Short mmCIF file of C-alpha atoms and ligand atoms in Angstrom, two decimals:
data_model
loop_
_atom_site.label_atom_id
_atom_site.label_comp_id
_atom_site.label_asym_id
_atom_site.label_seq_id
_atom_site.Cartn_x
_atom_site.Cartn_y
_atom_site.Cartn_z
CA UNK D 1 112.27 105.21 134.28
CA UNK D 2 110.79 102.96 137.29
CA UNK D 3 112.03 99.35 136.65
CA UNK D 4 109.22 96.53 137.91
CA UNK D 5 111.13 94.23 140.67
CA UNK D 6 110.88 90.64 140.01
CA UNK D 7 109.13 89.78 142.73
CA UNK D 8 106.25 91.58 142.12
CA UNK D 9 105.58 88.97 138.84
CA UNK D 10 103.17 86.12 138.87
CA UNK D 11 104.54 82.48 140.38
CA UNK D 12 103.73 81.27 136.48
CA UNK D 13 105.89 84.25 135.28
CA UNK D 14 108.68 83.59 137.74
CA UNK D 15 108.24 80.20 136.76
CA UNK D 16 108.70 80.48 133.23
CA UNK D 17 111.60 82.71 133.41
CA UNK D 18 113.92 80.47 135.09
CA UNK D 19 112.55 77.38 133.02
CA UNK D 20 115.29 76.84 130.28
CA UNK D 21 113.55 76.66 127.48
CA UNK D 22 113.76 74.13 124.25
CA UNK D 23 112.18 74.64 120.46
CA UNK D 24 108.86 72.46 120.14
CA UNK D 25 109.02 70.15 117.00
CA UNK D 26 107.13 67.26 117.08
CA UNK D 27 104.99 67.93 119.90
CA UNK D 28 107.92 67.53 122.12
CA UNK D 29 110.42 69.77 123.58
CA UNK D 30 113.46 69.01 121.93
CA UNK D 31 117.39 70.50 122.52
CA UNK D 32 118.57 72.27 119.16
CA UNK D 33 121.37 70.17 117.52
CA UNK D 34 124.00 72.64 117.32
CA UNK D 35 123.31 73.46 120.94
CA UNK D 36 122.80 77.52 120.81
CA UNK D 37 120.60 80.04 123.05
CA UNK D 38 118.93 83.05 122.57
CA UNK D 39 118.94 85.44 125.41
CA UNK D 40 116.06 87.27 126.01
CA UNK D 41 116.29 90.69 126.91
CA UNK D 42 113.52 93.22 129.04
CA UNK D 43 113.75 96.58 126.88
CA UNK D 44 112.17 98.22 129.86
CA UNK D 45 115.50 97.51 131.85
CA UNK D 46 117.65 96.16 129.30
CA UNK D 47 118.14 92.89 132.25
CA UNK D 48 118.10 89.77 130.49
CA UNK D 49 114.88 88.08 131.79
CA UNK D 50 115.05 84.59 130.01
CA UNK D 51 117.14 82.18 127.89
CA UNK D 52 115.27 80.05 125.05
CA UNK D 53 117.31 77.67 122.50
CA UNK D 54 118.07 78.97 119.21
CA UNK D 55 117.52 76.47 115.92
CA UNK D 56 119.53 76.01 112.82
CA UNK D 57 118.91 74.94 109.74
CA UNK D 58 118.84 71.73 110.92
CA UNK D 59 116.43 71.60 113.38
CA UNK D 60 113.95 73.54 110.55
CA UNK D 61 115.03 70.27 108.55
CA UNK D 62 113.28 68.22 111.58
CA UNK D 63 110.48 70.46 112.05
CA UNK D 64 109.61 70.53 108.54
CA UNK D 65 109.78 66.61 108.76
CA UNK D 66 107.63 66.36 111.47
CA UNK D 67 104.83 68.86 110.21
CA UNK D 68 105.00 66.91 107.23
CA UNK D 69 104.58 63.46 108.23
CA UNK D 70 101.51 65.12 110.24
CA UNK D 71 100.45 66.74 107.17
CA UNK D 72 99.91 62.85 105.37
CA UNK D 73 98.90 61.37 108.75
CA UNK D 74 96.73 61.50 111.72
CA UNK D 75 96.02 65.52 110.93
CA UNK D 76 95.17 64.26 107.52
CA UNK D 77 92.73 61.93 108.90
CA UNK D 78 90.97 64.72 111.42
CA UNK D 79 87.95 66.07 110.18
CA UNK D 80 86.66 69.55 109.72
CA UNK D 81 84.42 69.77 113.43
CA UNK D 82 87.35 68.04 115.24
CA UNK D 83 90.03 70.77 114.23
CA UNK D 84 87.06 73.40 115.00
CA UNK D 85 87.26 71.75 118.58
CA UNK D 86 91.07 71.96 118.60
CA UNK D 87 91.26 75.14 117.56
CA UNK D 88 88.71 76.58 119.81
CA UNK D 89 90.14 75.08 122.94
CA UNK D 90 93.76 76.91 121.97
CA UNK D 91 91.04 80.27 122.90
CA UNK D 92 89.76 79.19 125.70
CA UNK D 93 93.65 77.71 126.96
CA UNK D 94 94.96 80.94 126.17
CA UNK D 95 91.90 83.48 127.80
CA UNK D 96 92.52 80.62 130.76
CA UNK D 97 95.82 81.83 131.08
CA UNK D 98 95.71 85.27 129.89
CA UNK D 99 96.78 87.59 132.87
CA UNK D 100 100.22 85.56 131.82
CA UNK D 101 99.95 85.07 128.86
CA UNK D 102 100.23 88.88 128.95
CA UNK D 103 102.85 89.51 131.24
CA UNK D 104 105.13 87.99 129.49
CA UNK D 105 104.27 89.11 127.02
CA UNK D 106 104.89 92.48 128.10
CA UNK D 107 108.22 91.79 129.67
CA UNK D 108 109.21 90.08 126.31
CA UNK D 109 107.98 93.54 124.63
CA UNK D 110 108.33 96.25 126.52
CA UNK D 111 104.43 97.07 125.64
CA UNK D 112 101.84 97.82 128.39
CA UNK D 113 100.11 95.41 129.97
CA UNK D 114 96.53 96.73 129.29
CA UNK D 115 97.33 95.96 125.40
CA UNK D 116 98.71 92.70 125.78
CA UNK D 117 95.60 91.64 127.68
CA UNK D 118 93.61 93.82 125.23
CA UNK D 119 95.45 92.54 122.21
CA UNK D 120 95.66 88.78 123.13
CA UNK D 121 91.90 89.21 124.73
CA UNK D 122 89.94 91.27 121.99
CA UNK D 123 92.72 89.72 119.04
CA UNK D 124 93.95 87.10 119.53
CA UNK D 125 91.30 84.86 121.37
CA UNK D 126 88.48 85.81 118.77
CA UNK D 127 90.77 85.06 116.25
CA UNK D 128 91.11 81.85 116.70
CA UNK D 129 87.62 81.50 117.61
CA UNK D 130 87.27 83.31 114.06
CA UNK D 131 88.90 80.90 112.36
CA UNK D 132 87.94 78.00 113.89
CA UNK D 133 84.32 78.46 112.51
CA UNK D 134 86.12 78.76 109.46
CA UNK D 135 87.06 75.23 108.96
CA UNK D 136 83.80 73.31 108.38
CA UNK D 137 83.02 76.25 106.00
CA UNK D 138 85.28 74.91 103.27
CA UNK D 139 84.19 73.35 100.32
CA UNK D 140 84.13 73.84 96.88
CA UNK D 141 81.71 74.35 93.94
CA UNK D 142 79.89 72.13 91.36
CA UNK D 143 80.41 73.39 88.31
CA UNK D 144 77.59 73.16 84.92
CA UNK D 145 80.58 71.72 82.00
CA UNK D 146 80.32 70.27 78.66
CA UNK D 147 83.59 68.77 78.45
CA UNK D 148 84.58 67.95 74.79
CA UNK D 149 81.21 69.02 73.40
CA UNK D 150 79.39 66.36 75.60
CA UNK D 151 75.51 66.90 75.78
CA UNK D 152 73.83 68.26 79.09
CA UNK D 153 74.12 65.71 82.04
CA UNK D 154 76.70 63.07 80.38
CA UNK D 155 79.55 64.80 82.51
CA UNK D 156 79.81 66.24 86.53
CA UNK D 157 82.67 69.04 87.28
CA UNK D 158 83.26 70.02 91.14
CA UNK D 159 86.44 71.42 93.26
CA UNK D 160 87.59 71.15 96.31
CA UNK D 161 89.79 73.01 98.34
CA UNK D 162 92.36 71.24 100.18
CA UNK D 163 95.06 72.63 102.26
CA UNK D 164 98.27 73.59 100.49
CA UNK D 165 99.84 71.56 102.69
CA UNK D 166 103.64 72.50 105.31
CA UNK D 167 103.15 75.89 106.58
CA UNK D 168 106.46 78.20 107.13
CA UNK D 169 105.49 81.13 109.26
CA UNK D 170 108.36 84.09 110.28
CA UNK D 171 106.95 86.81 112.25
CA UNK D 172 107.95 90.20 113.66
CA UNK D 173 108.79 91.37 117.25
CA UNK D 174 105.99 94.08 117.55
CA UNK D 175 102.92 92.42 118.18
CA UNK D 176 104.30 88.22 119.33
CA UNK D 177 101.49 86.65 119.91
CA UNK D 178 98.99 88.29 118.16
CA UNK D 179 101.37 87.91 115.02
CA UNK D 180 101.80 84.40 115.60
CA UNK D 181 98.48 84.01 116.10
CA UNK D 182 97.74 85.50 112.48
CA UNK D 183 99.15 82.54 111.09
CA UNK D 184 98.09 79.58 113.34
CA UNK D 185 94.20 79.97 113.03
CA UNK D 186 93.86 80.27 108.68
CA UNK D 187 96.75 77.73 108.73
CA UNK D 188 94.66 74.98 110.95
CA UNK D 189 92.01 76.09 110.42
CA UNK D 190 92.40 75.20 106.84
CA UNK D 191 93.70 71.59 107.34
CA UNK D 192 97.60 72.89 107.08
CA UNK D 193 100.43 72.15 109.48
CA UNK D 194 103.51 74.86 110.36
CA UNK D 195 106.28 75.23 111.82
CA UNK D 196 106.51 78.79 113.15
CA UNK D 197 110.00 81.16 113.58
CA UNK D 198 108.95 84.07 116.06
CA UNK D 199 111.39 86.57 115.77
CA UNK D 200 114.33 86.12 118.25
CA UNK D 201 113.59 89.38 119.78
CA UNK D 202 110.38 88.05 121.35
CA UNK D 203 110.04 84.10 121.07
CA UNK D 204 108.56 83.68 124.89
CA UNK D 205 104.96 83.43 124.43
CA UNK D 206 104.80 81.61 121.36
CA UNK D 207 106.52 79.23 123.34
CA UNK D 208 104.02 79.43 126.07
CA UNK D 209 101.32 78.64 122.80
CA UNK D 210 103.44 75.58 121.98
CA UNK D 211 102.79 73.95 125.30
CA UNK D 212 99.19 74.84 124.96
CA UNK D 213 98.77 73.14 121.83
CA UNK D 214 100.10 69.93 123.02
CA UNK D 215 97.60 70.23 126.29
CA UNK D 216 94.67 70.86 124.02
CA UNK D 217 95.22 68.03 121.97
CA UNK D 218 96.66 68.98 118.66
CA UNK D 219 98.69 66.04 117.18
CA UNK D 220 102.42 65.82 117.52
CA UNK D 221 103.80 67.65 114.51
CA UNK D 222 100.78 69.55 113.00
CA UNK D 223 101.94 72.57 115.55
CA UNK D 224 106.17 73.52 115.58
CA UNK D 225 107.61 76.46 117.13
CA UNK D 226 111.26 77.42 116.56
CA UNK D 227 112.65 80.27 118.13
CA UNK D 228 115.78 81.81 115.75
CA UNK D 229 117.88 83.73 114.30
CA UNK D 230 116.23 85.39 110.61
CA UNK D 231 119.51 85.10 109.30
CA UNK D 232 120.09 81.23 109.67
CA UNK D 233 116.74 79.53 110.77
CA UNK D 234 113.88 82.34 108.81
CA UNK D 235 116.10 82.00 106.12
CA UNK D 236 116.05 77.82 105.85
CA UNK D 237 112.68 78.04 106.70
CA UNK D 238 111.81 80.45 103.61
CA UNK D 239 113.79 78.31 100.96
CA UNK D 240 113.15 74.98 102.54
CA UNK D 241 112.01 72.31 99.11
CA UNK D 242 109.43 70.39 101.47
CA UNK D 243 107.96 73.78 103.01
CA UNK D 244 104.52 74.55 100.42
CA UNK D 245 103.82 77.86 101.75
CA UNK D 246 105.58 81.02 103.34
CA UNK D 247 103.60 83.24 105.67
CA UNK D 248 105.97 86.13 106.39
CA UNK D 249 105.38 89.59 108.20
CA UNK D 250 108.00 91.68 108.98
CA UNK D 251 110.13 94.51 107.05
CA UNK D 252 109.44 94.88 103.24
CA UNK D 253 113.51 94.41 102.78
CA UNK D 254 112.92 90.98 104.54
CA UNK D 255 110.36 90.48 102.14
CA UNK D 256 112.50 90.79 99.46
CA UNK D 257 114.77 88.43 100.54
CA UNK D 258 111.74 86.00 101.45
CA UNK D 259 110.67 85.95 97.74
CA UNK D 260 114.41 85.47 96.39
CA UNK D 261 114.27 82.54 99.14
CA UNK D 262 110.64 80.79 98.27
CA UNK D 263 111.77 80.70 94.37
CA UNK D 264 113.85 77.37 94.93
CA UNK D 265 110.19 75.28 94.93
CA UNK D 266 108.38 78.12 93.57
CA UNK D 267 106.35 78.13 97.48
CA UNK D 268 102.67 80.59 97.55
CA UNK D 269 104.25 83.99 99.54
CA UNK D 270 101.95 86.00 101.37
CA UNK D 271 103.87 89.14 102.67
CA UNK D 272 102.56 91.61 105.60
CA UNK D 273 105.36 94.73 105.42
CA UNK D 274 106.00 98.42 106.19
CA UNK D 275 103.73 101.21 106.48
CA UNK D 276 103.46 104.87 106.56
CA UNK D 277 100.25 105.77 106.72
CA UNK D 278 98.52 108.41 105.62
CA UNK D 279 95.67 110.34 108.12
CA UNK D 280 93.78 113.23 106.50
CA UNK D 281 92.22 115.54 108.47
CA UNK D 282 89.75 117.98 106.33
CA UNK D 283 88.61 121.03 107.82
CA UNK D 284 85.21 120.09 108.96
CA UNK D 285 86.24 117.33 111.22
CA UNK D 286 85.22 116.72 114.41
CA UNK D 287 88.68 117.84 116.29
CA UNK D 288 87.72 116.29 119.77
CA UNK D 289 88.36 112.65 117.60
CA UNK D 290 90.82 113.82 115.50
CA UNK D 291 93.23 114.80 118.04
CA UNK D 292 93.22 111.81 120.38
CA UNK D 293 92.39 110.22 117.45
CA UNK D 294 95.20 111.04 115.31
CA UNK D 295 98.11 110.88 118.80
CA UNK D 296 96.81 107.43 118.41
CA UNK D 297 96.92 106.55 115.29
CA UNK D 298 101.03 107.61 115.65
CA UNK D 299 102.49 106.74 119.00
CA UNK D 300 99.79 103.41 119.97
CA UNK D 301 102.90 100.56 120.59
CA UNK D 302 104.82 103.70 120.48
CA UNK D 303 104.95 103.72 116.76
CA UNK D 304 106.01 100.31 116.67
CA UNK D 305 102.93 99.39 114.20
CA UNK D 306 102.93 98.62 110.45
CA UNK D 307 99.70 100.58 110.44
CA UNK D 308 100.72 103.78 112.85
CA UNK D 309 99.01 107.29 110.91
CA UNK D 310 102.77 109.13 110.79
CA UNK D 311 101.95 111.26 108.08
CA UNK D 312 99.58 113.87 109.35
CA UNK D 313 98.01 115.43 106.27
CA UNK D 314 96.05 119.06 108.25
CA UNK D 315 93.96 121.31 106.19
CA UNK D 316 95.88 124.58 106.91
CA UNK D 317 92.54 126.30 108.16
CA UNK D 318 92.87 123.94 111.16
CA UNK D 319 96.56 123.00 111.25
CA UNK D 320 97.39 124.62 114.31
CA UNK D 321 95.13 123.76 116.83
CA UNK D 322 95.10 119.64 115.77
CA UNK D 323 99.57 119.95 115.54
CA UNK D 324 98.94 121.75 119.49
CA UNK D 325 96.78 119.30 120.27
CA UNK D 326 98.57 115.98 118.76
CA UNK D 327 101.75 117.60 120.53
CA UNK D 328 99.81 117.68 123.64
CA UNK D 329 98.77 115.02 123.89
CA UNK D 330 102.21 113.36 123.13
CA UNK D 331 103.09 114.72 125.67
CA UNK D 332 101.45 113.44 128.34
CA UNK D 333 102.08 109.94 127.17
CA UNK D 334 103.54 108.28 130.26
CA UNK D 335 106.46 106.08 129.27
CA UNK D 336 107.54 103.03 132.06
CA UNK D 337 107.57 99.70 132.15
CA UNK D 338 104.81 98.37 130.52
CA UNK D 339 104.40 96.24 134.16
CA UNK D 340 103.67 99.78 136.17
CA UNK D 341 99.57 100.52 135.94
CA UNK D 342 99.70 103.73 134.71
CA UNK D 343 101.91 104.07 131.47
CA UNK D 344 100.91 104.75 128.57
CA UNK D 345 104.19 104.25 126.45
CA UNK D 346 106.77 101.65 126.73
CA UNK D 347 110.44 101.57 125.69
CA UNK D 348 111.54 100.17 121.85
CA UNK D 349 112.04 97.21 121.55
CA UNK D 350 116.18 97.40 121.75
CA UNK D 351 118.70 99.57 121.85
CA UNK D 352 119.79 99.04 117.93
CA UNK D 353 116.22 100.03 117.63
CA UNK D 354 116.07 103.21 119.83
CA UNK D 355 119.41 103.79 118.20
CA UNK D 356 117.76 103.35 115.07
CA UNK D 357 115.06 106.24 115.32
CA UNK D 358 117.52 108.80 117.44
CA UNK D 359 118.65 108.48 114.08
CA UNK D 360 115.81 109.15 111.79
CA UNK D 361 114.63 112.42 114.39
CA UNK D 362 118.64 113.90 113.81
CA UNK D 363 117.76 113.52 110.41
CA UNK D 364 114.60 115.78 111.01
CA UNK D 365 116.21 118.22 112.61
CA UNK D 366 118.68 118.98 109.66
CA UNK D 367 115.86 119.69 107.61
CA UNK D 368 113.47 122.84 107.77
CA UNK D 369 110.88 120.84 109.45
CA UNK D 370 109.93 122.19 113.37
CA UNK D 371 110.55 120.30 115.82
CA UNK D 372 107.54 120.59 118.10
CA UNK D 373 107.93 117.70 120.82
CA UNK D 374 109.88 115.25 121.52
CA UNK D 375 112.86 114.32 120.12
CA UNK D 376 115.45 112.75 122.29
CA UNK D 377 115.63 109.53 123.97
CA UNK D 378 115.29 109.45 128.05
CA UNK D 379 117.90 108.80 130.32
CA UNK D 380 118.73 105.67 132.54
CA UNK D 381 117.65 102.57 131.84
CA UNK D 382 115.38 100.96 129.28
CA UNK D 383 115.54 101.85 125.41
CA UNK D 384 112.62 104.97 125.27
CA UNK D 385 112.31 107.59 123.35
CA UNK D 386 110.00 110.99 123.86
CA UNK D 387 107.08 110.64 121.46
CA UNK D 388 107.92 113.21 118.81
CA UNK D 389 106.08 115.52 116.41
CA UNK D 390 107.63 117.64 113.45
CA UNK D 391 105.59 120.01 111.65
CA UNK D 392 105.81 121.56 108.63
CA UNK D 393 106.94 118.29 107.05
CA UNK D 394 107.10 117.09 103.36
CA UNK D 395 107.30 113.99 101.24
CA UNK D 396 110.78 114.59 100.47
CA UNK D 397 112.01 114.60 103.74
CA UNK D 398 113.52 111.18 104.54
CA UNK D 399 111.50 111.70 107.79
CA UNK D 400 108.36 111.80 105.52
CA UNK D 401 109.27 108.48 103.19
CA UNK D 402 111.06 106.09 104.83
CA UNK D 403 109.46 103.90 107.43
CA UNK D 404 110.59 104.50 110.92
CA UNK D 405 108.77 102.07 113.23
CA UNK D 406 109.26 105.11 116.38
CA UNK D 407 107.70 107.34 118.21
CA UNK D 408 107.82 109.86 115.07
CA UNK D 409 104.59 111.59 113.80
CA UNK D 410 105.27 114.46 110.34
CA UNK D 411 102.41 116.94 110.13
CA UNK D 412 102.50 118.43 106.63
CA UNK D 413 99.51 121.03 105.72
CA UNK D 414 96.96 120.85 102.80
CA UNK D 415 94.89 124.19 100.91
CA UNK D 416 92.51 123.93 98.60
CA UNK D 417 89.96 120.67 98.70
CA UNK D 418 87.07 122.79 96.81
CA UNK D 419 88.37 122.02 93.54
CA UNK D 420 88.99 118.78 91.38
CA UNK D 421 92.95 119.81 90.87
CA UNK D 422 93.11 120.71 95.44
CA UNK D 423 92.15 116.75 96.42
CA UNK D 424 93.99 115.67 93.18
CA UNK D 425 97.17 117.15 94.81
CA UNK D 426 96.33 115.97 98.31
CA UNK D 427 95.46 112.48 96.93
CA UNK D 428 99.00 112.10 94.72
CA UNK D 429 100.89 113.71 98.19
CA UNK D 430 99.09 110.37 100.00
CA UNK D 431 100.13 108.16 97.29
CA UNK D 432 103.36 109.51 97.29
CA UNK D 433 104.87 105.97 99.20
CA UNK D 434 106.59 103.03 98.44
CA UNK D 435 103.76 101.44 101.14
CA UNK D 436 100.07 100.75 101.03
CA UNK D 437 99.18 99.65 103.84
CA UNK D 438 96.06 101.72 106.04
CA UNK D 439 95.39 105.41 106.04
CA UNK D 440 92.68 107.30 107.94
CA UNK D 441 90.11 110.10 106.62
CA UNK D 442 88.52 112.68 108.86
CA UNK D 443 85.45 114.36 107.44
CA UNK D 444 82.16 115.06 108.20
CA UNK D 445 81.06 114.51 104.38
CA UNK D 446 80.63 111.15 103.69
CA UNK D 447 80.78 111.44 100.23
CA UNK D 448 83.80 113.03 100.19
CA UNK D 449 85.17 110.40 103.21
CA UNK D 450 83.60 107.19 100.20
CA UNK D 451 85.69 109.30 97.35
CA UNK D 452 88.64 109.84 99.59
CA UNK D 453 88.96 106.29 99.97
CA UNK D 454 88.29 105.26 97.00
CA UNK D 455 91.64 106.81 95.27
CA UNK D 456 93.62 106.21 98.65
CA UNK D 457 96.31 103.31 97.01
CA UNK D 458 96.54 101.36 100.18
CA UNK D 459 94.96 98.13 101.60
CA UNK D 460 92.55 99.53 103.85
CA UNK D 461 91.37 102.66 104.96
CA UNK D 462 89.52 104.08 107.82
CA UNK D 463 86.52 106.64 108.84
CA UNK D 464 86.91 109.01 111.08
CA UNK D 465 88.92 106.00 113.18
CA UNK D 466 92.51 105.04 112.68
CA UNK D 467 93.68 101.13 111.98
CA UNK D 468 90.08 99.64 112.41
CA UNK D 469 91.22 96.22 112.78
CA UNK D 470 89.27 92.87 113.41
CA UNK D 471 89.24 89.24 112.21
CA UNK D 472 86.81 89.70 109.47
CA UNK D 473 88.14 92.54 107.87
CA UNK D 474 91.09 91.11 105.71
CA UNK D 475 94.09 92.66 105.73
CA UNK D 476 96.77 93.54 103.90
CA UNK D 477 99.17 96.17 101.53
CA UNK D 478 99.75 97.53 98.57
CA UNK D 479 102.84 98.16 96.85
CA UNK D 480 105.14 97.55 98.59
CA UNK D 481 103.59 96.59 101.90
CA UNK D 482 102.94 93.03 101.01
CA UNK D 483 101.29 90.54 99.16
CA UNK D 484 97.97 89.24 99.42
CA UNK D 485 95.42 89.31 102.38
CA UNK D 486 95.45 88.09 105.63
CA UNK D 487 92.43 88.07 108.11
CA UNK D 488 88.98 87.28 107.34
CA UNK D 489 87.72 84.65 104.56
CA UNK D 490 90.04 86.29 101.99
CA UNK D 491 92.62 85.53 105.05
CA UNK D 492 92.02 81.56 104.31
CA UNK D 493 92.65 81.94 100.56
CA UNK D 494 96.92 81.62 100.97
CA UNK D 495 95.89 78.79 102.82
CA UNK D 496 93.81 76.58 100.47
CA UNK D 497 94.44 75.31 97.34
CA UNK D 498 91.89 73.62 94.28
CA UNK D 499 91.25 70.69 92.65
CA UNK D 500 89.08 70.21 89.65
CA UNK D 501 88.01 66.62 88.93
CA UNK D 502 85.23 65.70 86.10
CA UNK D 503 83.98 62.63 85.27
CA UNK D 504 82.42 61.59 82.14
CA UNK D 505 79.47 59.56 82.53
P1 NAD M 1 112.26 91.75 109.87
O1 NAD M 1 112.07 92.28 108.78
O2 NAD M 1 113.51 92.50 110.48
O3 NAD M 1 112.31 90.30 111.05
C1 NAD M 1 110.89 89.98 111.14
C2 NAD M 1 110.85 88.20 110.80
O4 NAD M 1 111.92 88.26 109.81
C3 NAD M 1 112.04 87.48 112.29
O5 NAD M 1 111.42 86.87 112.59
C4 NAD M 1 113.48 87.85 111.38
O6 NAD M 1 114.22 86.53 112.38
C5 NAD M 1 113.32 86.86 110.51
N1 NAD M 1 113.84 87.09 109.18
C6 NAD M 1 115.25 87.91 109.03
N2 NAD M 1 115.55 88.06 108.69
C7 NAD M 1 115.23 86.90 107.35
C8 NAD M 1 115.54 86.21 106.17
N3 NAD M 1 117.40 86.46 105.58
N4 NAD M 1 115.17 85.08 106.32
C9 NAD M 1 114.37 85.00 106.61
N5 NAD M 1 113.42 85.43 107.78
C10 NAD M 1 114.36 86.42 108.26
O7 NAD M 1 111.09 93.04 110.80
P2 NAD M 1 111.07 93.39 112.36
O8 NAD M 1 112.45 94.70 112.71
O9 NAD M 1 110.70 92.13 113.22
O10 NAD M 1 109.49 94.02 112.52
C11 NAD M 1 109.26 95.29 112.29
C12 NAD M 1 108.76 95.44 110.91
O11 NAD M 1 107.97 94.46 110.49
C13 NAD M 1 107.72 96.57 110.37
O12 NAD M 1 108.76 97.26 108.98
C14 NAD M 1 106.77 96.68 110.41
O13 NAD M 1 106.25 97.30 109.40
C15 NAD M 1 107.23 95.46 109.66
N6 NAD M 1 105.31 94.57 110.39
C16 NAD M 1 104.23 94.28 109.44
C17 NAD M 1 103.00 94.37 110.13
C18 NAD M 1 102.08 93.79 108.51
O14 NAD M 1 100.70 93.35 109.30
N7 NAD M 1 101.61 94.87 107.56
C19 NAD M 1 102.64 93.52 111.22
C20 NAD M 1 104.13 93.97 112.03
C21 NAD M 1 104.86 94.37 111.77
#
């Protein structure tokens, strides 16, 4: 893979990388109590690119105290219009620095630059603005009641929607800045304060966001951002008695640990977890759309995407055409540093992730599945794995059952769809997963598409596209893909609590 020289980077990026980075607590850049650091690596070159401070439990304590003080103090006095203004200004500031932030995201995570720019502008900035708008639209109801049999008009009952309080946010490495923003937007709109722990693999852009939040005028303590390891800083945040809610995105295994840790003070929890999403192609589908759509569904972000369409179910009449087309596209993707203009797929995040993905590929090779393309790492520096397609898989195989979080697609044929029992069998196979995050159905038969959408057990279903995402579309998983929903109006709810007040005249 061709490397990128450091002097190809912008001055802003070089300055950021050579500056030591502390923890952002109570509006100040602060040294960690234990003096720990995290080395940050470019997964495309395996080179160390930065060192940041590493929080432990004591630092989490300080940040939670700051967030509590801000929640009860200055932040509680700021009205909803001013909250809108501040969140909007953060979006503007992010947009102003888009090339720099995107470059940093590419270096830290490995994704192609175009993807980083799109994620930040089309999703991150819009997401902040979407939730900025919600801040002024949060209100309760008045309710016609007759407590204790009181006559009409003798009482008044109303609800207030109040912020839940201090939010602990814990995020993964696959789209680092977007994940941080997906927690900040609704938390701030609701009037909460927040302590955010980004992934130890990709802490850089969250730190940029911290500095931007200070610049645009958020009061001290409203936003606290502390890189740290999951087992220490993450666990301390999840079990903290003064945190009111945890917003977690990450693996299902860690999600279960978060639930246990949160039980001490029964804090509210939302979980955005893993997936193994089905993509279902009926024989009448427009294959000109299906083939690139299915290839992107599986290999977008190298499969390091919770919604990745990694189980492709294709009707037997078009199976060969689809699998050949997807494999051809997979083979044509250019792997390289995300900083290079023609890169389609970057590296995996780390050596550990590459080795994990390769172990799954080896397990697939040991089955009756047909290895159609890929199946190996790329020689040389960087954690690159070739997009891999296995044909004739079945849900009994580990590669088809477990979330790999890498570029591995399992393809399975189905037959009869003209009878109820045929469709039942297909639906059962698509739903045969512990996950239920996303799915897509590809057909020209709109009635069939909606019937399938209703029967698939997942938080979202896309028709003739995969993983349609917008700040206004509720997002989240069924089964072991999570608890609760983010995005849209529903995404605001977990950051609010209801208080009912009743007066007797
Ligand atoms: P991970 O679960 O290993 O880590 C996620 C975060 O949790 C990190 O910040 C980590 O430091 C922290 N953490 C780890 N152990 C912890 C503990 N004991 N207590 C508290 N925090 C802890 O996940 P990852 O490898 O960073 O990301 C990949 C996973 O995330 C995949 O399973 C993917 O499907 C999932 N994901 C889900 C969504 C979604 O919206 N549903 C989005 C992106 C990624």
